Structures are given as C-alpha cells and as structure tokens.
PDB file of C-alpha atoms in Angstrom:
ATOM      1  CA  MET A1035      78.193  27.172  -5.490  1.00 35.00           C
ATOM      2  CA  THR A1036      75.165  29.326  -6.359  1.00 38.00           C
ATOM      3  CA  ALA A1037      72.864  30.121  -3.431  1.00 47.00           C
ATOM      4  CA  GLU A1038      69.277  28.999  -3.778  1.00 60.00           C
ATOM      5  CA  ARG A1039      67.026  31.936  -4.570  1.00 83.00           C
ATOM      6  CA  ASP A1040      64.236  32.586  -2.107  1.00 93.00           C
ATOM      7  CA  VAL A1041      62.559  35.621  -3.743  1.00 96.00           C
ATOM      8  CA  TRP A1042      61.531  35.643  -7.407  1.00 96.00           C
ATOM      9  CA  LEU A1043      58.811  36.717  -9.851  1.00 95.00           C
ATOM     10  CA  GLU A1044      56.759  34.032 -11.553  1.00 94.00           C
ATOM     11  CA  GLY A1045      53.460  34.355 -13.412  1.00 92.00           C
ATOM     12  CA  GLY A1046      52.844  37.858 -12.089  1.00 93.00           C
ATOM     13  CA  ILE A1047      53.332  36.760  -8.478  1.00 96.00           C
ATOM     14  CA  VAL A1048      56.265  37.694  -6.254  1.00 97.00           C
ATOM     15  CA  TRP A1049      57.269  34.525  -4.412  1.00 96.00           C
ATOM     16  CA  ALA A1050      59.150  34.592  -1.112  1.00 95.00           C
ATOM     17  CA  ALA A1051      59.923  30.981  -0.216  1.00 94.00           C
ATOM     18  CA  PRO A1052      62.675  30.455   2.359  1.00 92.00           C
ATOM     19  CA  ASN A1053      64.013  27.064   3.380  1.00 90.00           C
ATOM     20  CA  GLY A1054      64.898  25.884   6.903  1.00 87.00           C
ATOM     21  CA  ASN A1055      64.801  27.810  10.168  1.00 84.00           C
ATOM     22  CA  LEU A1056      64.048  31.481   9.637  1.00 81.00           C
ATOM     23  CA  ALA A1057      65.199  33.867  12.338  1.00 79.00           C
ATOM     24  CA  GLU A1058      63.289  37.113  12.826  1.00 76.00           C
ATOM     25  CA  ASN A1059      65.980  39.281  11.188  1.00 82.00           C
ATOM     26  CA  ALA A1060      66.055  36.903   8.206  1.00 85.00           C
ATOM     27  CA  SER A1061      62.268  37.095   7.959  1.00 85.00           C
ATOM     28  CA  ARG A1062      62.451  40.901   7.927  1.00 88.00           C
ATOM     29  CA  ASP A1063      65.117  40.824   5.195  1.00 92.00           C
ATOM     30  CA  LEU A1064      63.017  38.378   3.146  1.00 92.00           C
ATOM     31  CA  THR A1065      59.956  40.630   3.460  1.00 93.00           C
ATOM     32  CA  GLN A1066      61.906  43.736   2.446  1.00 94.00           C
ATOM     33  CA  ARG A1067      63.347  42.008  -0.620  1.00 95.00           C
ATOM     34  CA  ALA A1068      59.902  40.749  -1.649  1.00 96.00           C
ATOM     35  CA  LEU A1069      58.476  44.259  -1.324  1.00 95.00           C
ATOM     36  CA  ALA A1070      61.399  45.714  -3.296  1.00 95.00           C
ATOM     37  CA  LEU A1071      60.807  43.242  -6.139  1.00 95.00           C
ATOM     38  CA  ALA A1072      57.059  43.948  -6.111  1.00 95.00           C
ATOM     39  CA  GLU A1073      57.753  47.674  -6.344  1.00 94.00           C
ATOM     40  CA  GLU A1074      60.418  47.289  -9.010  1.00 95.00           C
ATOM     41  CA  THR A1075      58.229  45.127 -11.254  1.00 94.00           C
ATOM     42  CA  ALA A1076      54.854  46.693 -10.305  1.00 93.00           C
ATOM     43  CA  ASN A1077      53.529  43.217  -9.470  1.00 93.00           C
ATOM     44  CA  TRP A1078      51.590  43.557  -6.221  1.00 94.00           C
ATOM     45  CA  ARG A1079      50.657  39.916  -5.764  1.00 96.00           C
ATOM     46  CA  ILE A1080      52.953  38.631  -3.016  1.00 97.00           C
ATOM     47  CA  LEU A1081      53.095  35.056  -1.732  1.00 97.00           C
ATOM     48  CA  PHE A1082      55.051  34.132   1.394  1.00 95.00           C
ATOM     49  CA  ASP A1083      55.519  30.375   1.105  1.00 95.00           C
ATOM     50  CA  PHE A1084      56.598  29.091   4.532  1.00 91.00           C
ATOM     51  CA  ARG A1085      55.933  25.403   3.844  1.00 91.00           C
ATOM     52  CA  ARG A1086      59.659  24.557   3.798  1.00 91.00           C
ATOM     53  CA  SER A1087      60.658  26.851   6.647  1.00 88.00           C
ATOM     54  CA  LYS A1088      59.997  27.454  10.290  1.00 80.00           C
ATOM     55  CA  LEU A1089      59.834  30.899  11.810  1.00 74.00           C
ATOM     56  CA  THR A1090      61.716  31.139  15.091  1.00 61.00           C
ATOM     57  CA  HIS A1091      59.555  32.810  17.762  1.00 57.00           C
ATOM     58  CA  ASP A1092      56.544  32.558  15.419  1.00 67.00           C
ATOM     59  CA  VAL A1093      54.225  35.052  17.149  1.00 68.00           C
ATOM     60  CA  LEU A1094      56.680  37.939  17.360  1.00 72.00           C
ATOM     61  CA  ALA A1095      58.174  37.281  13.914  1.00 76.00           C
ATOM     62  CA  LEU A1096      54.768  37.233  12.230  1.00 80.00           C
ATOM     63  CA  ASN A1097      53.592  40.296  14.156  1.00 78.00           C
ATOM     64  CA  ARG A1098      56.647  42.233  13.022  1.00 82.00           C
ATOM     65  CA  GLN A1099      56.213  41.074   9.446  1.00 86.00           C
ATOM     66  CA  ALA A1100      52.575  42.210   9.479  1.00 85.00           C
ATOM     67  CA  GLU A1101      53.661  45.594  10.844  1.00 85.00           C
ATOM     68  CA  LEU A1102      56.362  45.900   8.176  1.00 87.00           C
ATOM     69  CA  LEU A1103      53.856  45.137   5.413  1.00 90.00           C
ATOM     70  CA  SER A1104      51.251  47.546   6.762  1.00 85.00           C
ATOM     71  CA  GLN A1105      53.800  50.341   7.172  1.00 87.00           C
ATOM     72  CA  HIS A1106      55.148  49.950   3.628  1.00 88.00           C
ATOM     73  CA  GLY A1107      52.172  51.681   2.044  1.00 85.00           C
ATOM     74  CA  LEU A1108      50.956  48.936  -0.245  1.00 89.00           C
ATOM     75  CA  PRO A1109      48.691  50.063  -3.103  1.00 89.00           C
ATOM     76  CA  ALA A1110      44.973  49.270  -2.912  1.00 87.00           C
ATOM     77  CA  ILE A1111      45.333  46.545  -5.560  1.00 89.00           C
ATOM     78  CA  ALA A1112      47.940  44.635  -3.527  1.00 93.00           C
ATOM     79  CA  ARG A1113      47.182  41.123  -2.334  1.00 95.00           C
ATOM     80  CA  THR A1114      49.368  39.270   0.141  1.00 95.00           C
ATOM     81  CA  ALA A1115      49.032  35.579   0.915  1.00 95.00           C
ATOM     82  CA  MET A1116      50.782  33.277   3.358  1.00 93.00           C
ATOM     83  CA  LEU A1117      51.158  29.601   2.500  1.00 92.00           C
ATOM     84  CA  CYS A1118      51.767  27.242   5.446  1.00 90.00           C
ATOM     85  CA  ARG A1119      51.860  23.517   6.053  1.00 88.00           C
ATOM     86  CA  HIS A1120      49.166  23.828   8.717  1.00 83.00           C
ATOM     87  CA  ARG A1121      46.780  26.578   9.736  1.00 78.00           C
ATOM     88  CA  SER A1122      47.441  28.046  13.164  1.00 78.00           C
ATOM     89  CA  THR A1123      46.306  30.889  15.357  1.00 78.00           C
ATOM     90  CA  ASP A1124      49.649  32.576  14.524  1.00 78.00           C
ATOM     91  CA  SER A1125      48.860  32.749  10.810  1.00 81.00           C
ATOM     92  CA  GLN A1126      45.231  33.704  11.490  1.00 80.00           C
ATOM     93  CA  PHE A1127      46.413  36.553  13.686  1.00 82.00           C
ATOM     94  CA  TRP A1128      48.793  37.707  10.910  1.00 86.00           C
ATOM     95  CA  GLU A1129      45.864  37.747   8.485  1.00 86.00           C
ATOM     96  CA  ARG A1130      43.633  39.593  10.940  1.00 84.00           C
ATOM     97  CA  VAL A1131      46.235  42.298  11.672  1.00 84.00           C
ATOM     98  CA  LEU A1132      46.662  43.073   7.967  1.00 88.00           C
ATOM     99  CA  THR A1133      42.924  42.933   7.263  1.00 87.00           C
ATOM    100  CA  LEU A1134      42.200  45.385  10.088  1.00 83.00           C
ATOM    101  CA  ARG A1135      44.565  47.796   8.366  1.00 83.00           C
ATOM    102  CA  GLY A1136      42.552  47.609   5.166  1.00 85.00           C
ATOM    103  CA  LEU A1137      44.922  45.280   3.303  1.00 90.00           C
ATOM    104  CA  LEU A1138      43.908  42.215   1.289  1.00 91.00           C
ATOM    105  CA  ALA A1139      45.575  39.291   3.049  1.00 92.00           C
ATOM    106  CA  ALA A1140      44.801  35.607   3.496  1.00 91.00           C
ATOM    107  CA  THR A1141      46.465  32.423   4.726  1.00 90.00           C
ATOM    108  CA  PHE A1142      46.317  29.070   2.949  1.00 91.00           C
ATOM    109  CA  THR A1143      47.559  25.510   3.202  1.00 91.00           C
ATOM    110  CA  ASP A1144      46.833  24.734  -0.455  1.00 92.00           C
ATOM    111  CA  GLY A1145      49.141  26.245  -3.078  1.00 92.00           C
ATOM    112  CA  GLU A1146      46.598  26.294  -5.898  1.00 92.00           C
ATOM    113  CA  ALA A1147      44.039  28.023  -3.688  1.00 92.00           C
ATOM    114  CA  ALA A1148      46.599  30.660  -2.682  1.00 92.00           C
ATOM    115  CA  ILE A1149      47.622  31.351  -6.291  1.00 93.00           C
ATOM    116  CA  GLY A1150      43.979  31.459  -7.411  1.00 92.00           C
ATOM    117  CA  TRP A1151      43.138  34.018  -4.723  1.00 92.00           C
ATOM    118  CA  LEU A1152      46.169  36.154  -5.568  1.00 94.00           C
ATOM    119  CA  ARG A1153      45.180  36.275  -9.237  1.00 89.00           C
ATOM    120  CA  VAL A1154      41.648  37.556  -8.594  1.00 84.00           C
ATOM    121  CA  GLU A1155      41.311  40.855 -10.429  1.00 68.00           C
ATOM    122  CA  PRO A1156      40.466  44.025  -8.451  1.00 57.00           C
ATOM    123  CA  HIS A1157      36.731  44.751  -8.036  1.00 49.00           C
ATOM    124  CA  SER A1158      35.873  41.281  -9.305  1.00 44.00           C
ATOM    125  CA  ASP A1159      32.653  39.683  -8.105  1.00 42.00           C
ATOM    126  CA  ASP A1160      34.822  36.740  -7.099  1.00 42.00           C
ATOM    127  CA  ALA A1161      36.901  38.832  -4.715  1.00 43.00           C
ATOM    128  CA  ALA A1162      36.407  36.418  -1.847  1.00 40.00           C
ATOM    129  CA  PRO A1163      39.134  33.786  -1.594  1.00 42.00           C
ATOM    130  CA  THR A1164      38.442  30.230  -2.660  1.00 39.00           C
ATOM    131  CA  ILE A1165      37.930  28.226   0.519  1.00 37.00           C
ATOM    132  CA  THR A1166      38.722  24.527   0.534  1.00 40.00           C
ATOM    133  CA  ASP A1167      38.379  22.018   3.366  1.00 38.00           C
ATOM    134  CA  ALA A1168      42.007  22.705   4.246  1.00 41.00           C
ATOM    135  CA  ASP A1169      41.446  26.439   4.227  1.00 45.00           C
ATOM    136  CA  THR A1170      38.178  26.759   6.163  1.00 43.00           C
ATOM    137  CA  ARG A1171      38.536  29.861   8.273  1.00 45.00           C
ATOM    138  CA  SER A1172      37.555  30.203  11.906  1.00 49.00           C
ATOM    139  CA  PRO A1173      37.490  33.574  13.642  1.00 55.00           C
ATOM    140  CA  VAL A1174      40.328  34.425  15.999  1.00 58.00           C
ATOM    141  CA  ASP A1175      38.701  34.739  19.414  1.00 69.00           C
ATOM    142  CA  LEU A1176      40.085  35.950  22.723  1.00 74.00           C
ATOM    143  CA  ALA A1177      40.473  32.404  24.032  1.00 76.00           C
ATOM    144  CA  ALA A1178      42.716  31.505  21.082  1.00 72.00           C
ATOM    145  CA  VAL A1179      44.877  34.584  21.648  1.00 74.00           C
ATOM    146  CA  LYS A1180      45.157  33.700  25.361  1.00 77.00           C
ATOM    147  CA  ARG A1181      46.243  30.160  24.503  1.00 77.00           C
ATOM    148  CA  GLN A1182      48.954  31.512  22.216  1.00 75.00           C
ATOM    149  CA  LEU A1183      50.184  33.890  24.904  1.00 78.00           C
ATOM    150  CA  ARG A1184      50.207  31.034  27.414  1.00 79.00           C
ATOM    151  CA  GLN A1185      52.230  28.885  25.024  1.00 78.00           C
ATOM    152  CA  PHE A1186      54.630  31.763  24.417  1.00 74.00           C
ATOM    153  CA  THR A1187      55.034  32.238  28.188  1.00 79.00           C
ATOM    154  CA  GLU A1188      55.704  28.547  28.793  1.00 78.00           C
ATOM    155  CA  GLU A1189      58.346  28.480  26.056  1.00 76.00           C
ATOM    156  CA  ARG A1190      60.123  31.500  27.578  1.00 72.00           C
ATOM    157  CA  ARG A1191      60.180  30.080  31.120  1.00 79.00           C
ATOM    158  CA  ASN A1192      63.945  29.401  31.095  1.00 81.00           C
ATOM    159  CA  ALA A1193      64.986  32.330  28.895  1.00 78.00           C
ATOM    160  CA  PRO A1194      67.198  35.125  30.295  1.00 81.00           C
ATOM    161  CA  ARG A1195      65.128  37.533  32.412  1.00 81.00           C
ATOM    162  CA  GLY A1196      66.280  40.637  30.509  1.00 78.00           C
ATOM    163  CA  GLU A1197      65.319  39.088  27.188  1.00 74.00           C
ATOM    164  CA  VAL A1198      61.873  38.084  28.453  1.00 74.00           C
ATOM    165  CA  THR A1199      61.312  41.548  29.946  1.00 78.00           C
ATOM    166  CA  ALA A1200      62.132  43.188  26.612  1.00 72.00           C
ATOM    167  CA  GLU A1201      59.784  40.821  24.765  1.00 71.00           C
ATOM    168  CA  PHE A1202      56.890  41.478  27.140  1.00 76.00           C
ATOM    169  CA  GLN A1203      57.478  45.208  26.904  1.00 69.00           C
ATOM    170  CA  GLU A1204      57.237  44.857  23.127  1.00 65.00           C
ATOM    171  CA  LEU A1205      54.026  42.848  23.467  1.00 71.00           C
ATOM    172  CA  MET A1206      52.531  45.493  25.775  1.00 73.00           C
ATOM    173  CA  GLY A1207      53.437  48.197  23.287  1.00 67.00           C
ATOM    174  CA  TYR A1208      51.903  46.164  20.476  1.00 66.00           C
ATOM    175  CA  LEU A1209      48.641  45.706  22.411  1.00 74.00           C
ATOM    176  CA  GLN A1210      48.558  49.438  23.122  1.00 68.00           C
ATOM    177  CA  ALA A1211      49.034  50.151  19.408  1.00 66.00           C
ATOM    178  CA  GLN A1212      46.097  47.872  18.545  1.00 69.00           C
ATOM    179  CA  ALA A1213      43.929  49.658  21.114  1.00 71.00           C
ATOM    180  CA  ASP A1214      44.932  53.010  19.624  1.00 68.00           C
ATOM    181  CA  TYR A1215      43.982  51.692  16.176  1.00 64.00           C
ATOM    182  CA  LEU A1216      40.493  50.931  17.538  1.00 70.00           C
ATOM    183  CA  GLY A1217      40.250  54.375  19.132  1.00 74.00           C
ATOM    184  CA  LEU A1218      40.623  53.073  22.683  1.00 74.00           C
ATOM    185  CA  ASP A1219      42.744  54.504  25.471  1.00 76.00           C
ATOM    186  CA  ALA A1220      43.375  51.111  27.060  1.00 71.00           C
ATOM    187  CA  LEU A1221      45.559  52.349  29.920  1.00 72.00           C
ATOM    188  CA  ARG A1222      43.015  54.982  30.882  1.00 75.00           C
ATOM    189  CA  GLU A1223      40.175  52.447  30.812  1.00 76.00           C
ATOM    190  CA  ILE A1224      42.142  50.043  33.018  1.00 75.00           C
ATOM    191  CA  GLU A1225      43.002  52.835  35.440  1.00 74.00           C
ATOM    192  CA  GLN A1226      39.346  53.864  35.703  1.00 76.00           C
ATOM    193  CA  GLN A1227      38.310  50.263  36.359  1.00 76.00           C
ATOM    194  CA  LEU A1228      40.929  49.925  39.095  1.00 72.00           C
ATOM    195  CA  ARG A1229      39.762  53.141  40.733  1.00 74.00           C
ATOM    196  CA  ALA A1230      36.156  51.991  40.578  1.00 75.00           C
ATOM    197  CA  ALA A1231      37.116  48.666  42.134  1.00 70.00           C
ATOM    198  CA  GLU A1232      39.049  50.413  44.942  1.00 70.00           C
ATOM    199  CA  HIS A1233      36.123  52.729  45.583  1.00 69.00           C
ATOM    200  CA  HIS A1234      33.719  49.772  45.746  1.00 67.00           C
ATOM    201  CA  THR A1235      36.040  47.859  48.102  1.00 64.00           C
ATOM    202  CA  GLY A1236      36.437  50.884  50.360  1.00 63.00           C
ATOM    203  CA  LYS A1237      32.702  51.160  50.979  1.00 54.00           C
TER     204      LYS A1237
END
C-alpha cells in the first residue's frame, strides 16, 4: 500500500499537508522536508495546510516550527503561509514570531486567499495579503497571550511534574530569547524592579 504523500510541489508552491494528529516530532520532520523540497526546486512559496490535522501541544509545536523556519535562513523572496480550519491566537502568534524576524508569513482559513497571497510577486504593489471576512486579522495583545498560557497551564494540570517543569523551562527560555531579540535584558529589568520594590517597602 502506497503511503499518502504529505509534501509535494504544485503550481510553484510547496505544499505540506499532513492528515490526522501531528505530534511535535512529526511536525518538525514535515517542516524539514518542506524546506528541503523548496531548496531543491528553488520554489520558496511554502504552504502548511493544517486543515486535516491537529497539532498536539499546539503552542509549543507552532513555536518550535516558527523557530525552525526562522533559523533555516530563508531567502528574502520566501513566503510562508499557514492554512487552518479556524483562526486562533496560536496561529497568530506563529505569524507574529516569523514577521518579527523579517520573514513574510501569514495565516489563512481560505485556501484561495492563501494561494493568492503566496503567488504575489516580490516588490509588487499588491504585496499585502488579500483579507477576506474569514481572514480579518486582529493584533495579538498581551491579554490573548495570557489566555493561551492559562489554557496551556490548565491542560497540563495532571501531567507528570518533571515533564511540566521541562516545558516551563523551555517557555522561560523562549521568552528570554524574545526579549533578547528586542534588545531587552528581561532578567536584569525584573531584578531592578524587585530591588526597587524592596527598597520602597523597607522605608
């Protein structure tokens, strides 16, 4: 029996379209194979179609995928789109992470809109993605990030303590990396605030 392909080239676009539950290691493998095909064929329009799949541990899996894409050294002409059944703060965060690193990335719920955006030529006046009612973007604010972290925490309530500790250590490291990217020494700032608070309390 021939296995169903999940990465292929069609119409100048590299498709990565898994089916079913997608564990984090499988997501990483899918991403690496999509990047390898893009490099091999010099087609830097990549579409991750997750409409028939579900990422396990969505936040961490998408964060790691965004890191993998940003570390690959994509050319300036590259465009990467994510196609989902529903928009979520997870996918918006994925888009924001890549955009902050200077990459062209967008999330969609409409296949035609995603393909149309991917096929926009570099330096075109129409560089902005086509936005439909289903793809209206809203900025990712701190409250949305907090809600996602709260949801993540609730879902990990009964997980093994060692596993949860490792995950939170990874999250802390990721937050520190984002602060470094913005030129902030987050730990130093927090330490200074704590010292100031102690000094104020001691008076």
